[in-house]
Every structure is written in C-alpha cells, then in structure tokens.
XYZ file of C-alpha atoms in Angstrom:
295
model
C 16.864 -5.239 -0.525
C 17.646 -2.981 -3.469
C 20.956 -3.042 -5.300
C 21.692 0.193 -7.134
C 24.594 -0.470 -9.453
C 26.302 0.888 -12.535
C 25.646 -1.730 -15.193
C 27.454 -0.656 -18.342
C 30.960 -0.164 -16.936
C 32.163 -3.548 -15.609
C 34.912 -2.069 -13.413
C 32.463 0.278 -11.673
C 29.953 -2.573 -11.422
C 32.475 -4.795 -9.586
C 33.812 -1.992 -7.391
C 30.313 -1.028 -6.255
C 29.489 -4.616 -5.309
C 32.674 -4.755 -3.227
C 32.667 -1.283 -1.683
C 28.928 -0.712 -1.149
C 27.531 -4.225 -0.710
C 30.485 -6.068 0.882
C 30.943 -8.662 -1.850
C 34.213 -10.577 -1.619
C 36.391 -10.462 -4.754
C 39.068 -12.835 -6.024
C 40.904 -12.757 -9.326
C 41.902 -15.763 -11.354
C 41.815 -17.343 -14.813
C 41.095 -14.080 -16.619
C 38.044 -13.347 -14.467
C 36.860 -11.600 -11.322
C 35.020 -13.873 -8.907
C 32.571 -11.959 -6.692
C 30.851 -13.768 -3.819
C 27.809 -12.593 -1.857
C 28.484 -11.716 1.790
C 27.176 -14.412 4.152
C 24.685 -12.057 5.771
C 23.088 -11.304 2.388
C 22.791 -14.812 0.924
C 24.735 -17.462 -0.972
C 26.200 -17.515 -4.452
C 28.513 -15.585 -6.699
C 29.158 -14.192 -10.140
C 32.171 -14.532 -12.423
C 32.906 -11.403 -14.430
C 34.945 -11.468 -17.647
C 36.171 -8.229 -19.211
C 37.595 -7.769 -22.684
C 38.556 -4.542 -24.433
C 35.057 -3.747 -25.694
C 32.777 -6.516 -24.446
C 32.088 -7.976 -21.033
C 29.931 -10.777 -19.682
C 29.301 -12.644 -16.462
C 27.882 -15.863 -15.069
C 25.778 -15.417 -11.961
C 24.163 -17.909 -9.629
C 22.936 -16.721 -6.245
C 20.070 -16.535 -3.775
C 19.539 -13.546 -1.499
C 18.072 -14.079 1.966
C 15.414 -11.438 1.333
C 13.465 -10.241 -1.692
C 15.883 -8.197 -3.783
C 15.694 -5.986 -6.844
C 18.304 -4.563 -9.186
C 18.216 -0.995 -10.444
C 20.713 0.881 -12.577
C 20.635 4.532 -13.538
C 22.758 3.741 -16.608
C 20.605 4.417 -19.681
C 19.705 1.360 -21.738
C 22.019 1.337 -24.752
C 24.591 3.638 -23.135
C 27.906 3.663 -25.037
C 26.197 1.704 -27.783
C 26.179 -1.520 -25.746
C 23.494 -4.132 -26.394
C 22.661 -6.319 -23.393
C 21.552 -9.962 -23.376
C 20.225 -12.025 -20.456
C 20.039 -15.840 -20.490
C 18.272 -17.718 -17.689
C 18.484 -21.387 -16.789
C 14.746 -21.765 -17.468
C 15.394 -21.002 -21.145
C 14.306 -17.359 -21.165
C 16.420 -14.916 -23.156
C 15.896 -11.159 -22.989
C 17.536 -7.928 -24.063
C 16.489 -4.572 -22.615
C 18.053 -2.819 -25.622
C 16.335 -4.933 -28.256
C 13.010 -5.135 -26.435
C 12.846 -1.362 -25.932
C 12.986 -1.232 -22.124
C 13.426 2.244 -20.677
C 15.687 1.207 -17.798
C 17.507 -1.705 -16.226
C 15.312 -2.850 -13.372
C 14.182 -6.335 -12.363
C 13.773 -8.784 -9.489
C 17.010 -10.655 -8.636
C 16.256 -12.567 -5.424
C 17.291 -15.858 -7.037
C 19.288 -15.861 -10.253
C 20.887 -18.551 -12.385
C 21.975 -16.969 -15.638
C 24.362 -15.152 -17.931
C 24.708 -11.503 -18.948
C 26.426 -10.277 -22.117
C 27.237 -6.719 -23.248
C 28.187 -6.314 -26.907
C 28.841 -3.052 -28.795
C 26.022 -2.312 -31.209
C 28.588 -1.497 -33.904
C 29.090 -5.246 -34.286
C 25.351 -5.875 -34.712
C 24.781 -4.064 -37.983
C 21.012 -4.354 -38.399
C 18.013 -2.083 -37.861
C 16.338 -2.502 -34.460
C 13.257 -4.281 -35.862
C 15.450 -6.680 -37.858
C 17.658 -7.248 -34.824
C 14.641 -8.263 -32.731
C 13.389 -10.788 -35.283
C 16.836 -12.272 -35.832
C 17.469 -12.458 -32.083
C 14.367 -14.582 -31.521
C 15.271 -16.852 -34.424
C 18.805 -17.264 -33.062
C 17.687 -18.052 -29.525
C 15.343 -20.832 -30.599
C 17.718 -22.546 -32.994
C 18.204 -26.127 -31.826
C 21.993 -25.857 -31.898
C 21.954 -22.675 -29.819
C 19.558 -24.254 -27.313
C 22.109 -27.061 -26.939
C 24.905 -24.510 -26.509
C 22.904 -22.819 -23.750
C 22.492 -26.190 -22.020
C 26.236 -26.722 -22.203
C 26.780 -23.317 -20.603
C 24.498 -24.111 -17.698
C 26.039 -27.532 -17.204
C 29.384 -25.909 -16.344
C 29.542 -25.793 -12.567
C 28.873 -22.243 -11.357
C 30.950 -20.711 -8.588
C 34.150 -22.614 -9.383
C 37.150 -20.463 -10.275
C 38.790 -23.527 -11.828
C 35.999 -23.653 -14.437
C 36.595 -20.084 -15.624
C 38.526 -20.956 -18.794
C 35.875 -23.393 -19.999
C 33.122 -20.974 -19.033
C 34.755 -18.089 -20.875
C 35.346 -20.135 -24.037
C 31.713 -21.255 -24.189
C 30.399 -17.743 -23.576
C 32.636 -16.376 -26.338
C 31.337 -19.137 -28.592
C 27.779 -17.966 -27.932
C 28.728 -14.371 -28.767
C 30.614 -15.339 -31.923
C 27.726 -17.402 -33.320
C 25.290 -14.578 -32.562
C 27.352 -11.941 -34.380
C 28.039 -14.217 -37.334
C 24.362 -15.183 -37.569
C 23.426 -11.517 -37.873
C 25.659 -11.196 -40.920
C 24.998 -14.524 -42.646
C 21.645 -15.756 -41.298
C 23.227 -19.205 -41.329
C 24.051 -21.214 -38.213
C 24.151 -24.703 -39.659
C 27.600 -24.196 -41.177
C 29.036 -24.167 -37.640
C 27.438 -27.421 -36.533
C 27.550 -30.966 -37.779
C 24.000 -31.843 -38.681
C 22.046 -34.326 -36.574
C 18.886 -35.861 -37.961
C 15.668 -35.328 -36.024
C 15.494 -39.049 -35.286
C 19.047 -39.191 -33.936
C 18.531 -36.036 -31.903
C 15.434 -37.559 -30.315
C 17.424 -40.714 -29.492
C 20.350 -38.920 -27.868
C 17.974 -36.652 -25.941
C 16.407 -39.809 -24.511
C 19.899 -41.097 -23.725
C 20.751 -37.908 -21.829
C 17.513 -38.191 -19.878
C 18.434 -41.741 -18.820
C 21.791 -40.497 -17.542
C 20.284 -37.515 -15.741
C 17.653 -39.593 -13.932
C 20.095 -41.401 -11.642
C 23.771 -40.397 -11.656
C 24.455 -42.996 -8.950
C 23.602 -45.885 -11.238
C 24.545 -44.772 -14.741
C 23.592 -47.539 -17.187
C 26.183 -48.932 -19.595
C 26.539 -47.467 -23.064
C 25.423 -50.817 -24.483
C 22.225 -50.682 -22.409
C 21.551 -47.054 -23.400
C 22.156 -47.913 -27.050
C 19.523 -50.660 -26.968
C 17.116 -48.595 -24.910
C 17.068 -45.592 -27.264
C 17.376 -47.540 -30.506
C 20.724 -46.198 -31.711
C 23.885 -48.230 -32.296
C 26.786 -47.538 -29.944
C 28.999 -45.783 -32.523
C 26.221 -43.404 -33.589
C 25.220 -42.829 -29.969
C 28.728 -41.786 -28.918
C 29.341 -39.650 -32.008
C 25.991 -37.842 -31.970
C 25.978 -37.373 -28.186
C 29.243 -35.432 -28.344
C 27.970 -33.342 -31.264
C 24.828 -32.349 -29.398
C 26.052 -31.924 -25.836
C 29.725 -31.032 -26.221
C 31.125 -33.942 -24.183
C 31.815 -37.616 -24.927
C 29.171 -39.710 -23.243
C 31.661 -41.256 -20.774
C 32.882 -37.803 -19.741
C 29.297 -36.681 -19.331
C 28.665 -39.613 -16.970
C 31.681 -38.593 -14.867
C 30.520 -34.978 -14.854
C 27.065 -35.970 -13.605
C 28.580 -38.102 -10.868
C 30.971 -35.382 -9.731
C 28.238 -32.745 -9.674
C 26.037 -35.083 -7.635
C 28.961 -35.883 -5.319
C 29.442 -32.179 -4.648
C 25.746 -31.776 -3.901
C 25.891 -34.670 -1.415
C 29.000 -33.192 0.213
C 27.386 -29.820 0.715
C 23.792 -30.870 1.502
C 24.281 -34.010 3.616
C 26.513 -35.360 6.381
C 27.256 -38.599 4.547
C 30.866 -39.773 4.974
C 33.033 -39.307 1.898
C 33.598 -43.061 1.686
C 29.850 -43.685 1.538
C 29.408 -41.034 -1.146
C 32.190 -42.675 -3.149
C 30.528 -46.090 -2.866
C 27.082 -44.716 -3.673
C 28.437 -43.247 -6.908
C 29.991 -46.556 -7.931
C 33.610 -45.909 -6.916
C 34.831 -48.731 -4.679
C 38.252 -47.074 -4.421
C 37.894 -43.898 -2.377
C 41.302 -42.623 -3.544
C 40.253 -42.926 -7.193
C 37.056 -41.029 -6.422
C 38.975 -38.277 -4.576
C 41.415 -37.949 -7.478
C 38.593 -37.570 -10.011
C 36.869 -35.034 -7.775
C 40.014 -32.933 -7.386
C 40.722 -32.966 -11.138
C 37.163 -31.879 -11.828
C 36.739 -29.147 -9.177
C 40.356 -28.262 -8.374
C 39.895 -29.126 -4.686
C 39.718 -32.369 -2.695
C 36.272 -33.534 -1.537
C 37.323 -33.099 2.105
C 38.392 -29.485 1.575
C 35.320 -28.754 -0.514
C 33.113 -29.939 2.352
C 34.908 -27.580 4.736
C 34.418 -24.468 2.569
C-alpha cells in the first residue's frame, strides 16, 4: 500500500487521509484524532495545529507493507521537519539533506514536528551538529521517554501530549540560541541517575506486583526522600503516580488482549476493590474498563 499525501500543510494532510484513505476523524482537546479504517489496520494519529507550527503523535500498524510518499518539496515554506521514533531514532529530512519525503510506514510509533526555519537561526551545517547534540542530551532523552509513556490513541490524553510536545520544541529552539539545556533542568548526579534508572526498571518488570518504595530504596541504594525527589525530576511523575500509570496501562493491555474478567484483572493488579479499580481506570483513560473493552 502506498499513501501519497501532502505533508507540509496539516489541513490538506488530514483531509487527504479522510477523503482518499477513509480515515475516521474526531475533534477534541485542541487536536484532530484520525483513526485507520479497520480494513487497512489498527492505530491512529493525533494532529495538533498552531498558527505556524504543527505536530502529531502517530501509532499504527497497517495490515500490509505500506510506504509514505509526498510530492511536497523538503523544506517547503521554510518548514524544518523532525521525526522521533520509540526506538530512540531521531531524523530530519531537512537537516539531513533528503531530496524528498519517502519512507516505509507499515508500523509506526513516533512523533512528527514541523517548525519554521526562521526560528532556527543557524547555518545548515551548524544546525545538524547542534541537532545531534540536543537529541543525545540526557535530559532530552528523558523527555522523549516521557512523551512515549503517554498513552497513544486516547483523546483524553491530548492536553498532556500537546504540553509535552511543545516542551520538546521550546527546549530545542532555546538550545539553538543558547547552547545550554541544563538551566531548564534540576541537575541529577550520575550516581543518583543510575539509581533511579534501576528503580524504574524494577517497576517496569512487573506492574502486577510493584514493590514498596521502602524496598526499592534499599534495593537501589538511595534513601526514600532522594528516590522520590530524583525520580520525579528524571521521569516527570511522582513514583507513586508512575506505579499507578504502569498498572493502568497493563490493565488496558489485559482488557484488549485477553478475555480475563474485569474482576480478575483488578485482583491481579493488586486492587481488591473492583469499584476502586474501575474509578482509577476511568480517571486515567476517560472511559470505564467495561466500555473500553467493548470499543
């Protein structure tokens, strides 16, 4: 399958997906939510449009091998493009000197940004060097992780998603002018960062049986106060909220990928009270677990 789309104009981009490729479109929370038609695959993208920049979050899988091709010239209207992927790869056709927008898109989990070049006031060779330095800054790597930890395909998450994407853009433009990112972030020592990374790994390994903060503290060699403070600095959420997030994300996966009863899922995740679990789930995703299973 080949998708031929305008890429620079976000309105034309969305309209072509709807009118030529049968994507479904919904509007909400300052975004356009575009879902793949069932016959083509599963997934969606959330498109945000401002006066002179636009960006979108996309996560989908087509049923057949698919490619994207746009006849819009790279750099048209002075726009610089950026692509972030969940595997940590960051690219820009404009900065890297690509002749056209064309790549394989069968399965995508990433972000796309379009920023006017007038805001990026550096020569192309300087822009390339600074871009690489920016992308591999530890704080920006953490920001990327936070972006990908926001549940894709949920209209209710649009405000949080937009704010984090704008944060990424702001830091990038400011870094080009000042070459200084550290002023935006509270510093974390290498030792503490290693400890909280180990703590996050412990939490990610088994969301059903999240260890206590006291246990994590002893396991990683960091006192509880430092653990909670540094964890929030690095990953953008208090550690207790992160635990809830992991559980809710895993609950949604179980709802969609298994036939387990909701009560059993609640118990497996450590919630003896099914009503409490359902309330947390609805606050997190904006829909009850029963309704989410039916969609």
